[in-house]
PDB file of C-alpha atoms in Angstrom:
ATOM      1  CA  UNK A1260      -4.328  -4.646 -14.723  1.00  0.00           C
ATOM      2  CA  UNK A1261      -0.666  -4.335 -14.485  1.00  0.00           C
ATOM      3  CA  UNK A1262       0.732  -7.585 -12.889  1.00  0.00           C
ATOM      4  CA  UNK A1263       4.243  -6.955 -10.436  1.00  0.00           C
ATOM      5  CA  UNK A1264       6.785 -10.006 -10.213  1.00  0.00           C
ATOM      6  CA  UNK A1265       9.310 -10.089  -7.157  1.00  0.00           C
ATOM      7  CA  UNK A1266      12.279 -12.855  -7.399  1.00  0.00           C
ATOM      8  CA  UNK A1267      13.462 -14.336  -5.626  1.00  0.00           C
ATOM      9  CA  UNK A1268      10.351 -15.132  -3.639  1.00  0.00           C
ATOM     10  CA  UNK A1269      12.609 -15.461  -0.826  1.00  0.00           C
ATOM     11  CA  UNK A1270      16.316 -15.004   0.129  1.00  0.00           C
ATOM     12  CA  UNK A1271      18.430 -16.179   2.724  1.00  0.00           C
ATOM     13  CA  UNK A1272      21.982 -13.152   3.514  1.00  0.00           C
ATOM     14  CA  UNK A1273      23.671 -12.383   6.567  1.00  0.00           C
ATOM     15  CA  UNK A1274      24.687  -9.278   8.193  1.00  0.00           C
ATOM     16  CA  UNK A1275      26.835  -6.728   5.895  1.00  0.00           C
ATOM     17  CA  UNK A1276      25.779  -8.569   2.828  1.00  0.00           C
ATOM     18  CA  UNK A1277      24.725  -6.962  -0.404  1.00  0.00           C
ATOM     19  CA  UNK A1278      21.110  -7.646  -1.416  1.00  0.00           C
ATOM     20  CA  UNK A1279      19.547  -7.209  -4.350  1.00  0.00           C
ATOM     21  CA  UNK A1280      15.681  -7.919  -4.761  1.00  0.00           C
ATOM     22  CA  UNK A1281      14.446  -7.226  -8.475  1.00  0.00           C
ATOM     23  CA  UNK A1282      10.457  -6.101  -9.734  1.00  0.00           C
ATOM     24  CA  UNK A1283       9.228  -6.968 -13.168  1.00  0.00           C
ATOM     25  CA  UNK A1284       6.170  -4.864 -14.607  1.00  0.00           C
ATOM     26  CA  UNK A1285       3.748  -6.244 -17.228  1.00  0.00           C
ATOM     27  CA  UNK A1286       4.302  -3.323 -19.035  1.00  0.00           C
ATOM     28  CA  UNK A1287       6.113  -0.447 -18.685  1.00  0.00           C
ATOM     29  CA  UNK A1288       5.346   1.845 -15.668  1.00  0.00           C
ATOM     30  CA  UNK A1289       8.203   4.708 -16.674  1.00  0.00           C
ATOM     31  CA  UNK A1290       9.272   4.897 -12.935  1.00  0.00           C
ATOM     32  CA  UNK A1291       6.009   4.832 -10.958  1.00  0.00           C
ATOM     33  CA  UNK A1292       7.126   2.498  -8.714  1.00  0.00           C
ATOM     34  CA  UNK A1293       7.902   2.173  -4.786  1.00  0.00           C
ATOM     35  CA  UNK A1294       8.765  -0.137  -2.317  1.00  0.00           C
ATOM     36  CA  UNK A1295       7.880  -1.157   1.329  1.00  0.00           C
ATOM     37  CA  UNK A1296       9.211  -3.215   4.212  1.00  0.00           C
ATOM     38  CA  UNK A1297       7.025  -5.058   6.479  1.00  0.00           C
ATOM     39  CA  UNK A1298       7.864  -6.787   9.478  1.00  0.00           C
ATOM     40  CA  UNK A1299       5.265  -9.831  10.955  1.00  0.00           C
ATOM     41  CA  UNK A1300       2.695  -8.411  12.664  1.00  0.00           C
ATOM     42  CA  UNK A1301       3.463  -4.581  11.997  1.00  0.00           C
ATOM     43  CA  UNK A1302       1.947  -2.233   9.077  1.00  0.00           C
ATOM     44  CA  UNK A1303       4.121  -1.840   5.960  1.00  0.00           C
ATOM     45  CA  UNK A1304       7.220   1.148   5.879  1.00  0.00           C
ATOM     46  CA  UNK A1305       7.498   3.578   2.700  1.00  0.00           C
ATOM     47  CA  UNK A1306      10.687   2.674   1.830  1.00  0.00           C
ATOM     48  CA  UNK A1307      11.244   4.492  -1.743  1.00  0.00           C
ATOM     49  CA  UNK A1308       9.102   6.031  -4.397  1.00  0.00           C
ATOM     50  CA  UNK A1309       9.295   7.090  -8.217  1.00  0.00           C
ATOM     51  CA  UNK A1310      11.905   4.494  -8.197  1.00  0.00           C
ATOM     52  CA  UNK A1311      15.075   5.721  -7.041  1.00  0.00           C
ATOM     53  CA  UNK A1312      13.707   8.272  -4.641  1.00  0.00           C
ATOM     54  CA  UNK A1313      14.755   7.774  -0.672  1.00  0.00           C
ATOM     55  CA  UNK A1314      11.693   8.411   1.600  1.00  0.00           C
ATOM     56  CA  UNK A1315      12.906  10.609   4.519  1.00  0.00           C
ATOM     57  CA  UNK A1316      14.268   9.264   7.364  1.00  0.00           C
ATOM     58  CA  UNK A1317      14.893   5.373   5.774  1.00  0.00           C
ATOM     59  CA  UNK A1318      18.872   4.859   5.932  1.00  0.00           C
ATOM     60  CA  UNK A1319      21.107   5.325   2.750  1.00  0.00           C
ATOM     61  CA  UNK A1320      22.344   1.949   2.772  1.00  0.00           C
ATOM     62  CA  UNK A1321      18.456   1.666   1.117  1.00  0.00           C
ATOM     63  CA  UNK A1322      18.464   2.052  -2.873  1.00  0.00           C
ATOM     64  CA  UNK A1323      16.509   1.536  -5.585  1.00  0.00           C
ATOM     65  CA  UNK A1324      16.490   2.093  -9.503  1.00  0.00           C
ATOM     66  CA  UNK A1325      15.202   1.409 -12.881  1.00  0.00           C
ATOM     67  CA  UNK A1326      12.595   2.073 -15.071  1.00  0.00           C
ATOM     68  CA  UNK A1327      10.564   0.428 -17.628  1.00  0.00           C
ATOM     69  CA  UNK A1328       9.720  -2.708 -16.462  1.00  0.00           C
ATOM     70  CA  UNK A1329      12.383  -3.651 -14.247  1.00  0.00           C
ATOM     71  CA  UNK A1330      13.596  -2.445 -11.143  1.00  0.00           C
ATOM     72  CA  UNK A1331      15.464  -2.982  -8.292  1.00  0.00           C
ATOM     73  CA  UNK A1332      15.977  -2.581  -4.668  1.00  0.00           C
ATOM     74  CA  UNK A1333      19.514  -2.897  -3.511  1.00  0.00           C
ATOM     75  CA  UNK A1334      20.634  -3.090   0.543  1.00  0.00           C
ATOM     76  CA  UNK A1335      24.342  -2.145   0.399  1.00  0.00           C
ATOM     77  CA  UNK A1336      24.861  -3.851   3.879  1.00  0.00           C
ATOM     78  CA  UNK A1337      22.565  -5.676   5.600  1.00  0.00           C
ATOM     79  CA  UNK A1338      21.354  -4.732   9.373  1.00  0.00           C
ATOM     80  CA  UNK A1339      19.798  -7.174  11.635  1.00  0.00           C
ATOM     81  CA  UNK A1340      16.524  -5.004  11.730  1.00  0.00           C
ATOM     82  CA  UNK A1341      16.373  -5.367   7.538  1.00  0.00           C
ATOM     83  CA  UNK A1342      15.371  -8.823   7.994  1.00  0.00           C
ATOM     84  CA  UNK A1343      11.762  -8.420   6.715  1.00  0.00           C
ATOM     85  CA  UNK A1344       9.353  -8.582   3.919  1.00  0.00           C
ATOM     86  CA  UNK A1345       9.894  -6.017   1.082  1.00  0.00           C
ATOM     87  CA  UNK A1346       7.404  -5.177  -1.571  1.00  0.00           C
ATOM     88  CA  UNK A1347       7.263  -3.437  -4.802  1.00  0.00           C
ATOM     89  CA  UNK A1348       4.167  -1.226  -5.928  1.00  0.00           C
ATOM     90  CA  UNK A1349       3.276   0.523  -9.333  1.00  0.00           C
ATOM     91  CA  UNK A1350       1.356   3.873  -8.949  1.00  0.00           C
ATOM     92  CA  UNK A1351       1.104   4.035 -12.629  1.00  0.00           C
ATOM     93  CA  UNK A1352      -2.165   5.172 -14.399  1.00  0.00           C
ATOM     94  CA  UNK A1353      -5.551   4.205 -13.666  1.00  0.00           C
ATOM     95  CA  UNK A1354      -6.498   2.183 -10.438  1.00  0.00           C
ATOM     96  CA  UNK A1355      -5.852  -0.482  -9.734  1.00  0.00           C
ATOM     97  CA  UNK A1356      -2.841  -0.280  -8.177  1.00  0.00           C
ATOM     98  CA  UNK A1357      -0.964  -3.423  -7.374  1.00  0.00           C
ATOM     99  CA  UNK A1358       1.744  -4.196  -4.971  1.00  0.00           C
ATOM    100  CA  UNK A1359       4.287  -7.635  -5.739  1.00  0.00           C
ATOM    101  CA  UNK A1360       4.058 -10.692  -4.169  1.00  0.00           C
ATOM    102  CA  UNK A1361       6.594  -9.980  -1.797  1.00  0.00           C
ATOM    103  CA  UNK A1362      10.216 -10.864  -1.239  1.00  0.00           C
ATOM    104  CA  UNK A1363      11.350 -12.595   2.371  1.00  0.00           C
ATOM    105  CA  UNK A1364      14.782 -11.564   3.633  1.00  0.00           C
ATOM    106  CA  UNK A1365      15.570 -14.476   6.412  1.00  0.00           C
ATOM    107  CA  UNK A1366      18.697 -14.610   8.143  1.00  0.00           C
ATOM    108  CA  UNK A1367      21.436 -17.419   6.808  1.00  0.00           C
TER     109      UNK A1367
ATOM    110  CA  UNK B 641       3.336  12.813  14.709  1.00  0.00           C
ATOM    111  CA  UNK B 642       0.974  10.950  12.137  1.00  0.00           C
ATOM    112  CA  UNK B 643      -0.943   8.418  13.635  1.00  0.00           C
ATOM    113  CA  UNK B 644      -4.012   6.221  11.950  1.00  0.00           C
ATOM    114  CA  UNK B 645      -6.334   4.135  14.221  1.00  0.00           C
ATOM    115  CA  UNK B 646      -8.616   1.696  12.926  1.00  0.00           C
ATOM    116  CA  UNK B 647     -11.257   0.268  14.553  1.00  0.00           C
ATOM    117  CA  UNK B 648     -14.627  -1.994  13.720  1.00  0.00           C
ATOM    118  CA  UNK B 649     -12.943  -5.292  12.976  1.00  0.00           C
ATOM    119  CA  UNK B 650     -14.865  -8.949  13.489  1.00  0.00           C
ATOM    120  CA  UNK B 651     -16.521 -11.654  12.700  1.00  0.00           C
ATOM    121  CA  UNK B 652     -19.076 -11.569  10.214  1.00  0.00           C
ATOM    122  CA  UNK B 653     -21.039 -13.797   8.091  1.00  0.00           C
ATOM    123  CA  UNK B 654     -20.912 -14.217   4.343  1.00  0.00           C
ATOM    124  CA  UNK B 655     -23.342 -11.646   3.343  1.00  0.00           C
ATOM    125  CA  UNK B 656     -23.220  -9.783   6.218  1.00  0.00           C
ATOM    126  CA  UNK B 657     -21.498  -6.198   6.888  1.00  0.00           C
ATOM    127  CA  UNK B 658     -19.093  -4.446   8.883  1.00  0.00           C
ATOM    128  CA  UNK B 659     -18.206  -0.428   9.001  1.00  0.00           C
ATOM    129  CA  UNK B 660     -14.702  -0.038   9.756  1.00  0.00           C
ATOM    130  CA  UNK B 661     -13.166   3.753  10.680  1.00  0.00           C
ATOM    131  CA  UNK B 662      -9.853   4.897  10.673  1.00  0.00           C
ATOM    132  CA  UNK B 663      -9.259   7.881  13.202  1.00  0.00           C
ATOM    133  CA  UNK B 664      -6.324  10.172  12.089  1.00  0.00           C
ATOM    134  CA  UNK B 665      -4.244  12.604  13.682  1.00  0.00           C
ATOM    135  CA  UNK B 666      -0.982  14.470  13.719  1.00  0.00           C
ATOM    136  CA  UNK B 667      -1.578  16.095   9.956  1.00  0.00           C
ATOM    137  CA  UNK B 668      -4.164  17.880   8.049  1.00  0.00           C
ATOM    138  CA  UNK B 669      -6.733  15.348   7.496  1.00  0.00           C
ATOM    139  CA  UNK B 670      -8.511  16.878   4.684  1.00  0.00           C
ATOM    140  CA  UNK B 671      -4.996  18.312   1.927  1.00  0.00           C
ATOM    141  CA  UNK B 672      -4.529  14.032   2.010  1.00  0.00           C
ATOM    142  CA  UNK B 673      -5.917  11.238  -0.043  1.00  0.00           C
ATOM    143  CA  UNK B 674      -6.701   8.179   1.921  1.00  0.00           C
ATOM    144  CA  UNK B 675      -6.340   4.605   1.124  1.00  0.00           C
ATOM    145  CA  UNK B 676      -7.403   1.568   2.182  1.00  0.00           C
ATOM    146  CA  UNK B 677      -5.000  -1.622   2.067  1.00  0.00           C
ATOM    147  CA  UNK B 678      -5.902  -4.980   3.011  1.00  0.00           C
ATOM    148  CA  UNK B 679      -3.457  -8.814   3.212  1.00  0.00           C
ATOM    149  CA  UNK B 680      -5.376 -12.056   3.847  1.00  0.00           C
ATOM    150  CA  UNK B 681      -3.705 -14.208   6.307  1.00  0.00           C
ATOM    151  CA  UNK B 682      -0.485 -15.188   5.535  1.00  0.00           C
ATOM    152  CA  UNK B 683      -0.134 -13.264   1.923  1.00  0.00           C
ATOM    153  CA  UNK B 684       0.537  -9.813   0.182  1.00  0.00           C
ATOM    154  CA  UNK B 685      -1.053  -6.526  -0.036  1.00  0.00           C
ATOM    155  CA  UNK B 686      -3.955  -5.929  -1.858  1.00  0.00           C
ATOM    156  CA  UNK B 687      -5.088  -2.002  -2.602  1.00  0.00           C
ATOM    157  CA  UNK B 688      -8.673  -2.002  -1.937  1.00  0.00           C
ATOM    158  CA  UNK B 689     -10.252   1.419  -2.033  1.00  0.00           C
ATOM    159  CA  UNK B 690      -8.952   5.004  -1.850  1.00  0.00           C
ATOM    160  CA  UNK B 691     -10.944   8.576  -1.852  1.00  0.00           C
ATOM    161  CA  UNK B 692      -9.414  12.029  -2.676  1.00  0.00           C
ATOM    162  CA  UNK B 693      -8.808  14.821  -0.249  1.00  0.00           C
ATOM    163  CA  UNK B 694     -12.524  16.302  -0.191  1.00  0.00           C
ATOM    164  CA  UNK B 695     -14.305  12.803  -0.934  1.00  0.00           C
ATOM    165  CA  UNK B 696     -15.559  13.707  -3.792  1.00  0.00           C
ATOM    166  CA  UNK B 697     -13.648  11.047  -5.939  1.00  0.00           C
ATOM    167  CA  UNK B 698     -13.200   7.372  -5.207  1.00  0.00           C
ATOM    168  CA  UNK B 699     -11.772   4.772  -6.779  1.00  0.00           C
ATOM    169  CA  UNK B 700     -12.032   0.910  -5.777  1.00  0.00           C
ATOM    170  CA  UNK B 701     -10.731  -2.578  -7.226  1.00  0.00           C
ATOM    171  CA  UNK B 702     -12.631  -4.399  -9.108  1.00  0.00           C
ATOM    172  CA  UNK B 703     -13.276  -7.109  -6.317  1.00  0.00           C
ATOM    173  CA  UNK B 704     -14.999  -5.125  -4.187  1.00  0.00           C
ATOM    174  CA  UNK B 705     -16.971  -2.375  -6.119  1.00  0.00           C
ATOM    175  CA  UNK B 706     -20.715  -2.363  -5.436  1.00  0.00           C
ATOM    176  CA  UNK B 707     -20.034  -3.907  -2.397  1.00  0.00           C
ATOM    177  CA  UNK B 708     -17.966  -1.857  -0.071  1.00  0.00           C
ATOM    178  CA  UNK B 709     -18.101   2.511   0.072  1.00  0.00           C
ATOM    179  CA  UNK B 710     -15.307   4.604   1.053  1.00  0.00           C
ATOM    180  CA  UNK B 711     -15.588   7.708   2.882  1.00  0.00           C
ATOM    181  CA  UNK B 712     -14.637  10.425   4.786  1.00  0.00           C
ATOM    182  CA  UNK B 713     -15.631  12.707   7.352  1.00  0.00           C
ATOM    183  CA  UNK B 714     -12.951  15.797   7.728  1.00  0.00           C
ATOM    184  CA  UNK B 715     -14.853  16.958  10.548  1.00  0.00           C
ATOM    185  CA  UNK B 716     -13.981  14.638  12.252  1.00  0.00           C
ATOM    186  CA  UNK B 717     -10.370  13.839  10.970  1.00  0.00           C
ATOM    187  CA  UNK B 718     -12.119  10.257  10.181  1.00  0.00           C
ATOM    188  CA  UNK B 719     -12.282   7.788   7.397  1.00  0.00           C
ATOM    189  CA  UNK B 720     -14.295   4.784   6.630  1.00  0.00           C
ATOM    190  CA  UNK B 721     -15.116   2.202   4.739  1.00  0.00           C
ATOM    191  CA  UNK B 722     -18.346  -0.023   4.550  1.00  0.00           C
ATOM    192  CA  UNK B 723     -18.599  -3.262   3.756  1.00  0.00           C
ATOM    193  CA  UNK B 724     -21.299  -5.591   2.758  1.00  0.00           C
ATOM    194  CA  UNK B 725     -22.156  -8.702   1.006  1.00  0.00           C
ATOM    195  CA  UNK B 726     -19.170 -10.266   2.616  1.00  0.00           C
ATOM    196  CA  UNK B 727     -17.031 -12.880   1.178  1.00  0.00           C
ATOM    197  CA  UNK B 728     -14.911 -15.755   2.353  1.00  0.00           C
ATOM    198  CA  UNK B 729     -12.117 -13.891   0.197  1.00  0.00           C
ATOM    199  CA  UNK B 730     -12.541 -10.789   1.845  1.00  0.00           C
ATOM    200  CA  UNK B 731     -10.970 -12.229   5.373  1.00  0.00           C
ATOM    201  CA  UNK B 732      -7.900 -10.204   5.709  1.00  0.00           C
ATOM    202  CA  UNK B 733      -6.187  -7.122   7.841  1.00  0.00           C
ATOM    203  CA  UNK B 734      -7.752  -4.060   6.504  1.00  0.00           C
ATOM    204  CA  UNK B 735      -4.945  -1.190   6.944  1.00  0.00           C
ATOM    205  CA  UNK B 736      -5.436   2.927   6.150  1.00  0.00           C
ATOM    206  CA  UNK B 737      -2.976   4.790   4.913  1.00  0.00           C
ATOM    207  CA  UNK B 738      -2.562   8.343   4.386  1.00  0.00           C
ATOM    208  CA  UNK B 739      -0.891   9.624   0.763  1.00  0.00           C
ATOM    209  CA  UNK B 740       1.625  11.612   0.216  1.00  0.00           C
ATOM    210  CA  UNK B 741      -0.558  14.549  -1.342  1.00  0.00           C
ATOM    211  CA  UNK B 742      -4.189  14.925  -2.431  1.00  0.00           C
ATOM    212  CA  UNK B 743      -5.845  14.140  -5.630  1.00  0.00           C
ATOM    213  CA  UNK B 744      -4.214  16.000  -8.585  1.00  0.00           C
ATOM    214  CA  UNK B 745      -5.052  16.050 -12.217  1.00  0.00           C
ATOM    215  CA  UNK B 746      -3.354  13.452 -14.559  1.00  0.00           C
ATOM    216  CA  UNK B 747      -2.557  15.083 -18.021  1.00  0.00           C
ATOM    217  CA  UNK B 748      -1.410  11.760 -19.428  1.00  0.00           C
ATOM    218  CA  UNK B 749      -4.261   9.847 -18.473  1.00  0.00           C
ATOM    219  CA  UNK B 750      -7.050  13.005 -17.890  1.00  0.00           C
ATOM    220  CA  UNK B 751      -8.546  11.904 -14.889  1.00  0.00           C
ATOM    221  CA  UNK B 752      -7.993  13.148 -11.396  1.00  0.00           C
ATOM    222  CA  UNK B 753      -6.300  10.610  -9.149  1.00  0.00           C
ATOM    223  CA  UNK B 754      -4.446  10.112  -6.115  1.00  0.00           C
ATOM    224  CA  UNK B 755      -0.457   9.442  -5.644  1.00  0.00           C
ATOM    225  CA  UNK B 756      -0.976   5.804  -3.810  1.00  0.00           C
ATOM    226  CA  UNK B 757       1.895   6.640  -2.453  1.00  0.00           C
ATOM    227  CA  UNK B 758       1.502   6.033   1.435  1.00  0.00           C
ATOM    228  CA  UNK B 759       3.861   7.137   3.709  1.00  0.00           C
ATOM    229  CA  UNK B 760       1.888   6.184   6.965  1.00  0.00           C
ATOM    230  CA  UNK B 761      -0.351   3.120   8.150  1.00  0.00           C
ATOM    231  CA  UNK B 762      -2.260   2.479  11.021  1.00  0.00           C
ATOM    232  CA  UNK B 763      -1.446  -1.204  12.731  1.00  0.00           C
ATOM    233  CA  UNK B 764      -4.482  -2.339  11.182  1.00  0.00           C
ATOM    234  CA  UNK B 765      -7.796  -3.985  11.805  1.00  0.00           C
ATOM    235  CA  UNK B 766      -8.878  -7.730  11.167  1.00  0.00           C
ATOM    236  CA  UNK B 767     -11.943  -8.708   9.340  1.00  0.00           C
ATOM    237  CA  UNK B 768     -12.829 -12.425   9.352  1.00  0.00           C
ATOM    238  CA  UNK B 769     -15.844 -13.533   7.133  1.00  0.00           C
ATOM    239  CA  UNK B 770     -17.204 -17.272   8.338  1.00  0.00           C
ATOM    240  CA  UNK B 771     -20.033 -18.833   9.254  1.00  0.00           C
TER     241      UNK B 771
END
């Protein structure tokens, strides 16, 4: 099974900072790869898929790249409501899929 | 507007079973693969199960296969999944969630499978496994 690594596990920003949150494949996953936000005690968001790819309706401030292994969500300014949970997820090949571990944006 | 409402969440012993559904609505229930997503208490997501468009492919992780069935019943705009010979381990929220498309066919890796892409989730239902 293809293993996904978040760092950092968590991550302490204020509002209007840039944040970067970075996924590591096992192997390489070309760019089958999205990412969620989930808030305690609510289902998960689709955030971005095949990478780079902004679901509809998520702000632009929202971005994500790579391919390969490594990959990388990027808020260009942080809102109060982006203080959450964000996972990675590889879609690539045969089941099973596998999400990260998770990476916890708290408020400094 | 999408919406995904599970129900048949407990208690239930190790070994027992449970039958949770997931009503949808708000899309066409059968041109979607289906997934179901679970996170133990205080942890991550775990993919658990997830059946193409028509039902007539499934696919499960390892951890639960021969011991819990996915299905569907388009009729009824209505999936499921069945679980038995419960664990300890298997105490978590058990989400659905729709895909982005139905099953298509892989040319790289020659098998039919869905997108696991999921662009909608239900608020989920808890299963707790103790004696």
């Amino acid at each position: 099974d293809i293993q996904m690594t978040q760092s950092p596990a968590s991550l302490s920003a204020s509002v209007g900072d840039r944040v970067t949150i970075t996924c590591r494949a096992s192997q390489s996953i070309s760019s089958y790869l999205n990412w969620y936000q989930q808030k305690p005690g609510k289902a998960p968001k689709f955030l971005i898929y095949a990478a780079s790819s902004l679901q509809s309706g998520v702000p632009s401030r929202f971005s994500g790249s790579g391919s390969g292994t490594d990959f990388t969500l990027t808020i260009s300014s942080l809102q109060p409501e982006d203080f959450a949970t964000y996972y990675c997820q590889h879609t690539y090949g045969a089941p099973p899929i596998t999400f990260g571990q998770g990476t916890r944006l708290e408020i400094k | 507007e999408v919406l995904l409402l599970e129900s048949g969440g407990g208690l239930a012993q190790p070994g027992g079973s449970l039958r949770l559904s997931c009503a949808a609505s708000g899309f066409t229930f059968s041109s979607y693969a289906m997934s179901w997503v679970r996170q133990a208490p205080g942890k991550g997501l775990e993919w658990v199960s997830a059946v193409s468009g028509s039902g007539g492919s499934t696919h499960y992780v390892d951890s639960v296969k021969g011991r819990f069935t996915i299905s569907r019943d388009n009729s009824k705009n209505t999936l499921y999944l069945q679980l038995s010979s419960l664990r300890a381990e298997d105490t978590a929220v058990y989400y659905c969630a729709k895909d982005i498309g139905d099953s298509y066919y892989d040319h790289v890796w020659r098998t039919y499978r869905p997108y696991f892409s999921f662009d909608f989730w239900g608020q989920g239902t808890l299963v707790t496994v103790s004696s």
